[in-house]
Amino acid sequence: MFDNEPVQREITETTVLFKTEDGAELVGRLYSPDRPFAAVVLNSATGVLQTFYTHFARWLAAERGMACLTYDYRGTGRSLSGSIRQCRADMIDWGISDQVAARTALRREVPGVPLWIIGHSLGTLMLPNQRDFEGVSRVIAIASGKAYHQDHPWPYRAQALMFWFGLGPLAAALCGYMPGKALRFGEDIPGGVYWQWRRWCTSPDFYDSELGERLPPADWPQDIPVRLFAFEDDDLIPPKGVRRLAEAYGAVAEVKVVSPREVGLERIGHLGAFSRRNKAIWSKLLDEG
């Protein structure tokens, strides 16, 4: 798919402002070489800001010749306007409305090239429930799956139980939002996102009980290939959860379980695939995706 020898290209970085259909204002960053052969929308994980993906996005643009749009979901990072306590967003807003709006914005900014979707965790969780995939030619899902609290291995499960049944709900109730930074569970997120996330991750049916107008049933186009990467040392989304999500994509979905050793790394976990120190894995994710 790509040349073996990387080419270092000059790239431009520009701020992109766009709105969702319901009027939320989002802020993104577009990294682009001259004449990109494809455009990538990079959907973030829950509680992870777009700046976390900066080095990966620059690598896509400079060494792989692909434009890449990163952005923050409503109520977080550069897309936060006012007090986070006043933000009424939930997971469906992020995983449906915001992601679709980002895809539309990227089509406008980089027209006429194939569109790729790279999603981290939440970034491809509700993709099968979305609509409007005009121009999308490929999906790469990284550490993305339907998490259930009883699937987490010990001792991480103890942290998850505290987050869902102990200090987490107490902090969210007292603060009016989830103070992720204070609890060392990522960035602060709106209360509505936390409570809906909690319902899903503590139910064996995940979000099935909320399928309806806002969260349509899965109907993935079977002409768009999907590669889902699971990591053996990912305590948050173990391979079991990734395979559960793959079922929503249907026959075009392929799950690849990666161990850190096979790519020469000590640890990948849930966040490490995008870390600059783990750059050795980036080509594997792209070339096999």
mmCIF file of C-alpha atoms in Angstrom:
data_model
loop_
_atom_site.group_PDB
_atom_site.id
_atom_site.type_symbol
_atom_site.label_atom_id
_atom_site.label_comp_id
_atom_site.label_asym_id
_atom_site.label_seq_id
_atom_site.Cartn_x
_atom_site.Cartn_y
_atom_site.Cartn_z
ATOM 1 C CA MET A 1 0.000 0.000 0.000
ATOM 2 C CA PHE A 2 2.873 2.370 0.801
ATOM 3 C CA ASP A 3 6.465 2.782 -0.277
ATOM 4 C CA ASN A 4 8.966 1.038 1.992
ATOM 5 C CA GLU A 5 11.148 4.102 2.238
ATOM 6 C CA PRO A 6 9.503 6.948 4.188
ATOM 7 C CA VAL A 7 9.531 10.370 2.556
ATOM 8 C CA GLN A 8 9.694 13.413 4.791
ATOM 9 C CA ARG A 9 7.236 15.990 3.447
ATOM 10 C CA GLU A 10 6.650 19.591 4.389
ATOM 11 C CA ILE A 11 3.284 19.908 6.091
ATOM 12 C CA THR A 12 0.928 22.678 7.091
ATOM 13 C CA GLU A 13 -1.076 22.830 10.304
ATOM 14 C CA THR A 14 -4.286 24.816 10.466
ATOM 15 C CA THR A 15 -7.110 25.240 12.947
ATOM 16 C CA VAL A 16 -10.481 23.991 11.687
ATOM 17 C CA LEU A 17 -13.750 25.211 13.194
ATOM 18 C CA PHE A 18 -16.957 23.331 12.466
ATOM 19 C CA LYS A 19 -20.421 22.719 13.875
ATOM 20 C CA THR A 20 -22.523 19.637 14.488
ATOM 21 C CA GLU A 21 -26.084 19.377 13.183
ATOM 22 C CA ASP A 22 -27.398 20.321 16.633
ATOM 23 C CA GLY A 23 -25.210 23.433 16.778
ATOM 24 C CA ALA A 24 -22.276 22.385 18.955
ATOM 25 C CA GLU A 25 -19.072 24.192 17.979
ATOM 26 C CA LEU A 26 -15.993 21.982 17.695
ATOM 27 C CA VAL A 27 -12.349 22.880 17.213
ATOM 28 C CA GLY A 28 -9.947 20.701 15.274
ATOM 29 C CA ARG A 29 -6.463 20.749 13.829
ATOM 30 C CA LEU A 30 -5.676 19.744 10.252
ATOM 31 C CA TYR A 31 -2.226 18.369 9.415
ATOM 32 C CA SER A 32 -1.672 18.163 5.686
ATOM 33 C CA PRO A 33 1.086 17.681 3.122
ATOM 34 C CA ASP A 34 0.873 19.168 -0.328
ATOM 35 C CA ARG A 35 -1.479 17.060 -2.482
ATOM 36 C CA PRO A 36 -2.427 14.345 0.060
ATOM 37 C CA PHE A 37 -3.499 11.044 -1.475
ATOM 38 C CA ALA A 38 -6.044 10.392 1.326
ATOM 39 C CA ALA A 39 -7.599 12.155 4.293
ATOM 40 C CA VAL A 40 -7.878 10.690 7.797
ATOM 41 C CA VAL A 41 -10.311 11.737 10.497
ATOM 42 C CA LEU A 42 -8.882 10.693 13.848
ATOM 43 C CA ASN A 43 -11.599 10.152 16.447
ATOM 44 C CA SER A 44 -10.305 10.357 20.015
ATOM 45 C CA ALA A 45 -10.838 8.091 22.986
ATOM 46 C CA THR A 46 -12.982 9.147 25.954
ATOM 47 C CA GLY A 47 -11.126 11.593 28.178
ATOM 48 C CA VAL A 48 -8.243 12.001 25.704
ATOM 49 C CA LEU A 49 -7.636 15.366 24.055
ATOM 50 C CA GLN A 50 -6.647 15.854 20.433
ATOM 51 C CA THR A 51 -3.184 17.051 21.452
ATOM 52 C CA PHE A 52 -2.394 13.480 22.546
ATOM 53 C CA TYR A 53 -2.462 12.469 18.867
ATOM 54 C CA THR A 54 -0.343 15.329 17.508
ATOM 55 C CA HIS A 55 2.817 13.314 16.827
ATOM 56 C CA PHE A 56 0.867 10.538 15.125
ATOM 57 C CA ALA A 57 -1.026 13.046 12.970
ATOM 58 C CA ARG A 58 2.210 14.763 11.935
ATOM 59 C CA TRP A 59 3.709 11.389 11.065
ATOM 60 C CA LEU A 60 0.701 10.544 8.872
ATOM 61 C CA ALA A 61 1.081 13.830 7.015
ATOM 62 C CA ALA A 62 4.876 14.092 6.777
ATOM 63 C CA GLU A 63 5.864 10.456 6.217
ATOM 64 C CA ARG A 64 2.710 8.898 4.764
ATOM 65 C CA GLY A 65 1.297 11.694 2.655
ATOM 66 C CA MET A 66 -2.134 11.719 4.288
ATOM 67 C CA ALA A 67 -4.026 14.732 5.616
ATOM 68 C CA CYS A 68 -5.219 14.162 9.183
ATOM 69 C CA LEU A 69 -7.894 15.961 11.184
ATOM 70 C CA THR A 70 -7.836 15.766 14.982
ATOM 71 C CA TYR A 71 -10.438 17.481 17.156
ATOM 72 C CA ASP A 72 -11.933 17.640 20.640
ATOM 73 C CA TYR A 73 -15.430 16.450 21.451
ATOM 74 C CA ARG A 74 -17.886 19.033 22.762
ATOM 75 C CA GLY A 75 -17.258 20.034 26.352
ATOM 76 C CA THR A 76 -13.562 19.087 26.293
ATOM 77 C CA GLY A 77 -10.232 20.618 25.341
ATOM 78 C CA ARG A 78 -10.408 23.322 22.685
ATOM 79 C CA SER A 79 -14.096 22.568 22.121
ATOM 80 C CA LEU A 80 -15.028 23.514 25.688
ATOM 81 C CA SER A 81 -16.927 26.786 25.855
ATOM 82 C CA GLY A 82 -17.919 28.005 29.300
ATOM 83 C CA SER A 83 -18.169 25.783 32.360
ATOM 84 C CA ILE A 84 -17.951 22.026 31.937
ATOM 85 C CA ARG A 85 -20.693 21.761 34.575
ATOM 86 C CA GLN A 86 -23.081 23.396 32.114
ATOM 87 C CA CYS A 87 -22.262 21.024 29.260
ATOM 88 C CA ARG A 88 -25.155 18.629 28.591
ATOM 89 C CA ALA A 89 -23.269 16.264 26.286
ATOM 90 C CA ASP A 90 -23.474 12.497 26.580
ATOM 91 C CA MET A 91 -21.649 9.615 24.915
ATOM 92 C CA ILE A 92 -24.093 9.508 22.002
ATOM 93 C CA ASP A 93 -23.399 13.181 21.246
ATOM 94 C CA TRP A 94 -19.694 12.384 21.063
ATOM 95 C CA GLY A 95 -19.898 9.034 19.296
ATOM 96 C CA ILE A 96 -22.563 9.971 16.745
ATOM 97 C CA SER A 97 -23.044 13.728 16.218
ATOM 98 C CA ASP A 98 -19.490 14.954 16.810
ATOM 99 C CA GLN A 99 -17.809 12.210 14.812
ATOM 100 C CA VAL A 100 -20.153 12.633 11.842
ATOM 101 C CA ALA A 101 -19.581 16.411 11.908
ATOM 102 C CA ALA A 102 -15.806 15.904 11.873
ATOM 103 C CA ARG A 103 -16.086 13.617 8.871
ATOM 104 C CA THR A 104 -18.190 16.211 7.042
ATOM 105 C CA ALA A 105 -15.681 18.943 7.891
ATOM 106 C CA LEU A 106 -12.787 16.868 6.574
ATOM 107 C CA ARG A 107 -14.577 16.231 3.284
ATOM 108 C CA ARG A 108 -14.949 19.996 2.922
ATOM 109 C CA GLU A 109 -11.323 20.746 3.833
ATOM 110 C CA VAL A 110 -9.745 17.976 1.739
ATOM 111 C CA PRO A 111 -12.129 17.148 -1.114
ATOM 112 C CA GLY A 112 -11.691 14.569 -3.828
ATOM 113 C CA VAL A 113 -9.556 11.985 -2.004
ATOM 114 C CA PRO A 114 -10.436 8.721 -0.235
ATOM 115 C CA LEU A 115 -11.485 9.169 3.385
ATOM 116 C CA TRP A 116 -10.081 6.958 6.135
ATOM 117 C CA ILE A 117 -11.361 6.731 9.685
ATOM 118 C CA ILE A 118 -8.907 5.940 12.457
ATOM 119 C CA GLY A 119 -10.598 5.634 15.822
ATOM 120 C CA HIS A 120 -9.140 5.148 19.263
ATOM 121 C CA SER A 121 -11.458 3.392 21.741
ATOM 122 C CA LEU A 122 -14.646 5.523 21.621
ATOM 123 C CA GLY A 123 -13.451 6.669 18.200
ATOM 124 C CA THR A 124 -14.977 3.665 16.413
ATOM 125 C CA LEU A 125 -17.320 2.370 19.118
ATOM 126 C CA MET A 126 -20.505 3.779 17.581
ATOM 127 C CA LEU A 127 -19.314 3.911 13.986
ATOM 128 C CA PRO A 128 -21.585 0.981 12.972
ATOM 129 C CA ASN A 129 -24.546 3.000 14.319
ATOM 130 C CA GLN A 130 -23.744 6.074 12.232
ATOM 131 C CA ARG A 131 -24.896 6.914 8.727
ATOM 132 C CA ASP A 132 -23.426 8.844 5.764
ATOM 133 C CA PHE A 133 -20.169 7.141 4.794
ATOM 134 C CA GLU A 134 -19.710 8.874 1.464
ATOM 135 C CA GLY A 135 -16.111 8.561 0.354
ATOM 136 C CA VAL A 136 -15.009 6.364 3.270
ATOM 137 C CA SER A 137 -12.694 3.631 1.992
ATOM 138 C CA ARG A 138 -11.125 2.188 5.142
ATOM 139 C CA VAL A 139 -11.520 2.019 8.923
ATOM 140 C CA ILE A 140 -8.785 1.280 11.451
ATOM 141 C CA ALA A 141 -10.070 0.751 14.993
ATOM 142 C CA ILE A 142 -7.432 0.856 17.707
ATOM 143 C CA ALA A 143 -8.161 -0.498 21.208
ATOM 144 C CA SER A 144 -11.865 -0.044 20.502
ATOM 145 C CA GLY A 145 -14.449 -2.367 21.994
ATOM 146 C CA LYS A 146 -17.502 -2.872 24.155
ATOM 147 C CA ALA A 147 -16.093 -2.859 27.676
ATOM 148 C CA TYR A 148 -17.832 -4.721 30.490
ATOM 149 C CA HIS A 149 -16.531 -4.269 34.003
ATOM 150 C CA GLN A 150 -16.377 -8.006 34.686
ATOM 151 C CA ASP A 151 -14.073 -8.532 31.687
ATOM 152 C CA HIS A 152 -11.220 -6.477 33.134
ATOM 153 C CA PRO A 153 -8.302 -8.526 34.472
ATOM 154 C CA TRP A 154 -7.153 -8.125 38.051
ATOM 155 C CA PRO A 155 -5.738 -5.980 39.562
ATOM 156 C CA TYR A 156 -7.041 -3.387 37.086
ATOM 157 C CA ARG A 157 -10.589 -4.523 37.760
ATOM 158 C CA ALA A 158 -10.312 -3.048 41.256
ATOM 159 C CA GLN A 159 -9.686 0.398 39.723
ATOM 160 C CA ALA A 160 -12.592 -0.037 37.334
ATOM 161 C CA LEU A 161 -14.947 -0.997 40.163
ATOM 162 C CA MET A 162 -13.872 2.095 42.085
ATOM 163 C CA PHE A 163 -14.460 4.249 38.994
ATOM 164 C CA TRP A 164 -17.952 2.869 38.372
ATOM 165 C CA PHE A 165 -19.216 2.055 41.865
ATOM 166 C CA GLY A 166 -17.064 3.937 44.366
ATOM 167 C CA LEU A 167 -15.180 7.205 44.124
ATOM 168 C CA GLY A 168 -16.206 7.808 40.488
ATOM 169 C CA PRO A 169 -19.965 8.283 40.907
ATOM 170 C CA LEU A 170 -19.423 10.131 44.186
ATOM 171 C CA ALA A 171 -17.045 12.616 42.538
ATOM 172 C CA ALA A 172 -19.324 13.060 39.513
ATOM 173 C CA ALA A 173 -22.343 13.711 41.737
ATOM 174 C CA LEU A 174 -20.503 16.230 43.913
ATOM 175 C CA CYS A 175 -18.739 18.094 41.091
ATOM 176 C CA GLY A 176 -21.430 18.004 38.426
ATOM 177 C CA TYR A 177 -18.889 16.495 35.988
ATOM 178 C CA MET A 178 -16.289 13.737 36.090
ATOM 179 C CA PRO A 179 -13.031 15.248 37.451
ATOM 180 C CA GLY A 180 -10.848 12.828 35.536
ATOM 181 C CA LYS A 181 -7.625 14.756 36.035
ATOM 182 C CA ALA A 182 -8.028 14.769 39.816
ATOM 183 C CA LEU A 183 -8.801 11.041 39.839
ATOM 184 C CA ARG A 184 -6.079 10.262 37.299
ATOM 185 C CA PHE A 185 -8.603 8.803 34.862
ATOM 186 C CA GLY A 186 -7.856 11.044 31.885
ATOM 187 C CA GLU A 187 -9.259 14.510 31.276
ATOM 188 C CA ASP A 188 -12.351 16.035 32.882
ATOM 189 C CA ILE A 189 -15.521 15.038 31.051
ATOM 190 C CA PRO A 190 -19.130 16.266 31.230
ATOM 191 C CA GLY A 191 -21.372 14.543 33.743
ATOM 192 C CA GLY A 192 -23.759 13.259 31.089
ATOM 193 C CA VAL A 193 -20.906 11.495 29.325
ATOM 194 C CA TYR A 194 -19.777 9.806 32.535
ATOM 195 C CA TRP A 195 -23.223 8.580 33.615
ATOM 196 C CA GLN A 196 -24.084 7.139 30.216
ATOM 197 C CA TRP A 197 -20.629 5.578 29.914
ATOM 198 C CA ARG A 198 -21.138 4.038 33.363
ATOM 199 C CA ARG A 199 -24.490 2.528 32.374
ATOM 200 C CA TRP A 200 -22.999 0.915 29.305
ATOM 201 C CA CYS A 201 -19.839 -0.464 30.885
ATOM 202 C CA THR A 202 -21.691 -1.977 33.845
ATOM 203 C CA SER A 203 -24.300 -3.748 31.707
ATOM 204 C CA PRO A 204 -23.674 -7.006 29.808
ATOM 205 C CA ASP A 205 -25.898 -5.600 27.029
ATOM 206 C CA PHE A 206 -23.755 -2.462 26.824
ATOM 207 C CA TYR A 207 -25.798 0.187 24.918
ATOM 208 C CA ASP A 208 -28.475 -2.110 23.432
ATOM 209 C CA SER A 209 -31.145 -0.756 25.787
ATOM 210 C CA GLU A 210 -30.612 2.741 24.339
ATOM 211 C CA LEU A 211 -30.873 1.830 20.660
ATOM 212 C CA GLY A 212 -33.399 4.120 18.991
ATOM 213 C CA GLU A 213 -33.568 7.437 17.174
ATOM 214 C CA ARG A 214 -30.396 8.938 18.661
ATOM 215 C CA LEU A 215 -28.452 5.671 18.560
ATOM 216 C CA PRO A 216 -29.658 3.715 15.528
ATOM 217 C CA PRO A 217 -29.115 -0.042 15.282
ATOM 218 C CA ALA A 218 -25.854 -1.092 13.623
ATOM 219 C CA ASP A 219 -25.989 -1.144 9.821
ATOM 220 C CA TRP A 220 -22.393 -1.094 8.624
ATOM 221 C CA PRO A 221 -21.809 -0.896 4.820
ATOM 222 C CA GLN A 222 -20.261 -4.229 3.879
ATOM 223 C CA ASP A 223 -18.116 -2.689 1.141
ATOM 224 C CA ILE A 224 -15.952 -0.740 3.644
ATOM 225 C CA PRO A 225 -13.235 -2.909 5.253
ATOM 226 C CA VAL A 226 -12.596 -2.622 8.985
ATOM 227 C CA ARG A 227 -9.490 -3.748 10.870
ATOM 228 C CA LEU A 228 -9.755 -3.780 14.668
ATOM 229 C CA PHE A 229 -6.521 -3.894 16.662
ATOM 230 C CA ALA A 230 -6.603 -5.360 20.171
ATOM 231 C CA PHE A 231 -3.597 -5.440 22.469
ATOM 232 C CA GLU A 232 -2.842 -8.345 24.760
ATOM 233 C CA ASP A 233 -1.860 -6.028 27.608
ATOM 234 C CA ASP A 234 -4.853 -3.676 27.299
ATOM 235 C CA ASP A 235 -6.599 -3.977 30.664
ATOM 236 C CA LEU A 236 -9.279 -1.419 29.783
ATOM 237 C CA ILE A 237 -10.486 -2.972 26.509
ATOM 238 C CA PRO A 238 -9.296 -6.601 26.477
ATOM 239 C CA PRO A 239 -9.474 -8.554 23.191
ATOM 240 C CA LYS A 240 -12.836 -10.004 24.276
ATOM 241 C CA GLY A 241 -14.381 -6.522 24.157
ATOM 242 C CA VAL A 242 -12.852 -5.815 20.738
ATOM 243 C CA ARG A 243 -14.313 -9.012 19.310
ATOM 244 C CA ARG A 244 -17.697 -8.062 20.738
ATOM 245 C CA LEU A 245 -17.579 -4.770 18.814
ATOM 246 C CA ALA A 246 -16.401 -6.525 15.647
ATOM 247 C CA GLU A 247 -19.729 -8.363 15.525
ATOM 248 C CA ALA A 248 -21.495 -5.030 14.946
ATOM 249 C CA TYR A 249 -19.419 -4.441 11.800
ATOM 250 C CA GLY A 250 -20.254 -7.817 10.297
ATOM 251 C CA ALA A 251 -18.235 -9.953 7.915
ATOM 252 C CA VAL A 252 -15.922 -7.143 6.727
ATOM 253 C CA ALA A 253 -14.416 -6.775 10.220
ATOM 254 C CA GLU A 254 -11.088 -8.395 11.002
ATOM 255 C CA VAL A 255 -9.617 -8.493 14.497
ATOM 256 C CA LYS A 256 -5.855 -8.465 14.950
ATOM 257 C CA VAL A 257 -4.530 -9.183 18.453
ATOM 258 C CA VAL A 258 -1.061 -7.715 18.976
ATOM 259 C CA SER A 259 1.378 -8.522 21.750
ATOM 260 C CA PRO A 260 3.951 -5.869 22.666
ATOM 261 C CA ARG A 261 6.802 -8.349 22.122
ATOM 262 C CA GLU A 262 5.958 -8.994 18.487
ATOM 263 C CA VAL A 263 6.540 -5.323 17.679
ATOM 264 C CA GLY A 264 9.564 -4.970 19.971
ATOM 265 C CA LEU A 265 7.816 -2.972 22.699
ATOM 266 C CA GLU A 266 7.620 -3.494 26.440
ATOM 267 C CA ARG A 267 4.061 -2.263 26.788
ATOM 268 C CA ILE A 268 1.240 -0.895 24.647
ATOM 269 C CA GLY A 269 -1.825 -1.012 26.889
ATOM 270 C CA HIS A 270 -4.846 1.113 26.083
ATOM 271 C CA LEU A 271 -3.104 4.393 25.252
ATOM 272 C CA GLY A 272 0.363 3.369 24.135
ATOM 273 C CA ALA A 273 -0.323 2.795 20.447
ATOM 274 C CA PHE A 274 -0.277 6.551 19.840
ATOM 275 C CA SER A 275 2.704 7.322 22.063
ATOM 276 C CA ARG A 276 5.749 8.703 20.282
ATOM 277 C CA ARG A 277 7.987 6.293 22.173
ATOM 278 C CA ASN A 278 6.022 3.448 20.586
ATOM 279 C CA LYS A 279 6.342 4.783 17.042
ATOM 280 C CA ALA A 280 7.566 1.347 15.961
ATOM 281 C CA ILE A 281 3.958 0.142 15.865
ATOM 282 C CA TRP A 282 2.569 2.931 13.688
ATOM 283 C CA SER A 283 3.539 1.384 10.351
ATOM 284 C CA LYS A 284 2.015 -1.938 11.421
ATOM 285 C CA LEU A 285 -1.284 -0.269 12.253
ATOM 286 C CA LEU A 286 -1.384 1.546 8.936
ATOM 287 C CA ASP A 287 0.033 -1.060 6.574
ATOM 288 C CA GLU A 288 -2.076 -3.905 7.967
ATOM 289 C CA GLY A 289 -5.108 -1.680 8.348
#
